[in-house]
Steps between C-alpha positions, in 0.01 A plus 500: 500500500641155582875481443489152345578578139653840566780438750769676305472865606692765310530828686487705182321834508382636168309822442214456253161651426239227530155463658503248785133435572511132409730229371583497134715255307683559175734294287823649369820376341320223314672301228373237260658247266314590183537149359243385759237765426172334404609157626239438766613309807296208630643423845725692740692402815486795745788553745524781757840542666474621861611381842142521629314184403159646577569789264626260233188284518269800496669668203521178299137409567382843382713475187380146422134592550518802271695308235236226503234767458652581160443141392847346537637249750730614780656342806687650794835381626335426833245257360688379194842449654411496870795711606560500875582806708832676438620258236619592153338315213731295284496527124412131480191554717380785282556305178316199644203726577517642147484148359229384742265789425592548136602860567650708224614790720640574846425833671725627782421806716712655774532820701764742373439792733293680760538876505375770733425797277415857597205618292374853445121535513388823330201695623163400344431662164153641561427847378238718332581799285827685458559563869437139595760398244741770621454391862567137408818560301623752757471234766680250276787738427531599864505148632142443608485123531680244707746213490426145603693173496403235247605136489605364160529122456693380194473147363657336196325228301675290234327254269712221349452245225491172692666307217780732389528697829511823296337802656174588326392808692626705794349787693548700817203630696457785746215505752444825686364500856363145523272448799572126515720240335186354341444828318851482356450144380170565324602829337838372380356177360224686317753738344729215393216296352368805316842559347533134397158519338599816316803318364278207395662253736175442690142493368249768597169391650 
């Protein structure tokens, strides 16, 4: 996995029970300003905050493409504001882009943590008849199984009203065992868009 977006490594070890065959992404700790529910957005400025410009461009382009697929307009900070490497955007630049593109929301995503997690993998649950079941649970009780290390990438995404600057929606995502950065981008963006659609902020197509 490229370290572009995930440079902050937290050496935290957590013991959990979770299958680790492939990457999975989930949203947790989401919050929503209920006064915005049902008020569909029409155009969003997408900003990824990272010190790796390649990662920023890739994440923003994925987000913009999937937002456009829902039927709304979207523009990345890279194309809409033309931010150069290792330079912080000014508020004036963002507001000028909002005005130029007629955007009603600004979406900001950043990395909040990268954890190495020890995961317990139980023995397969395949059995026939009473003895097969007994053999399976005996193995479970007596520690048949193994531990492996999983990587958990945590991102936070905040969506703001471009006019009032009030936060509309916020969510934190966890991606388990991503094979590539691209996998993180696609899975996180899909989860975020799905949640925004559920809250009637984006149309469903």
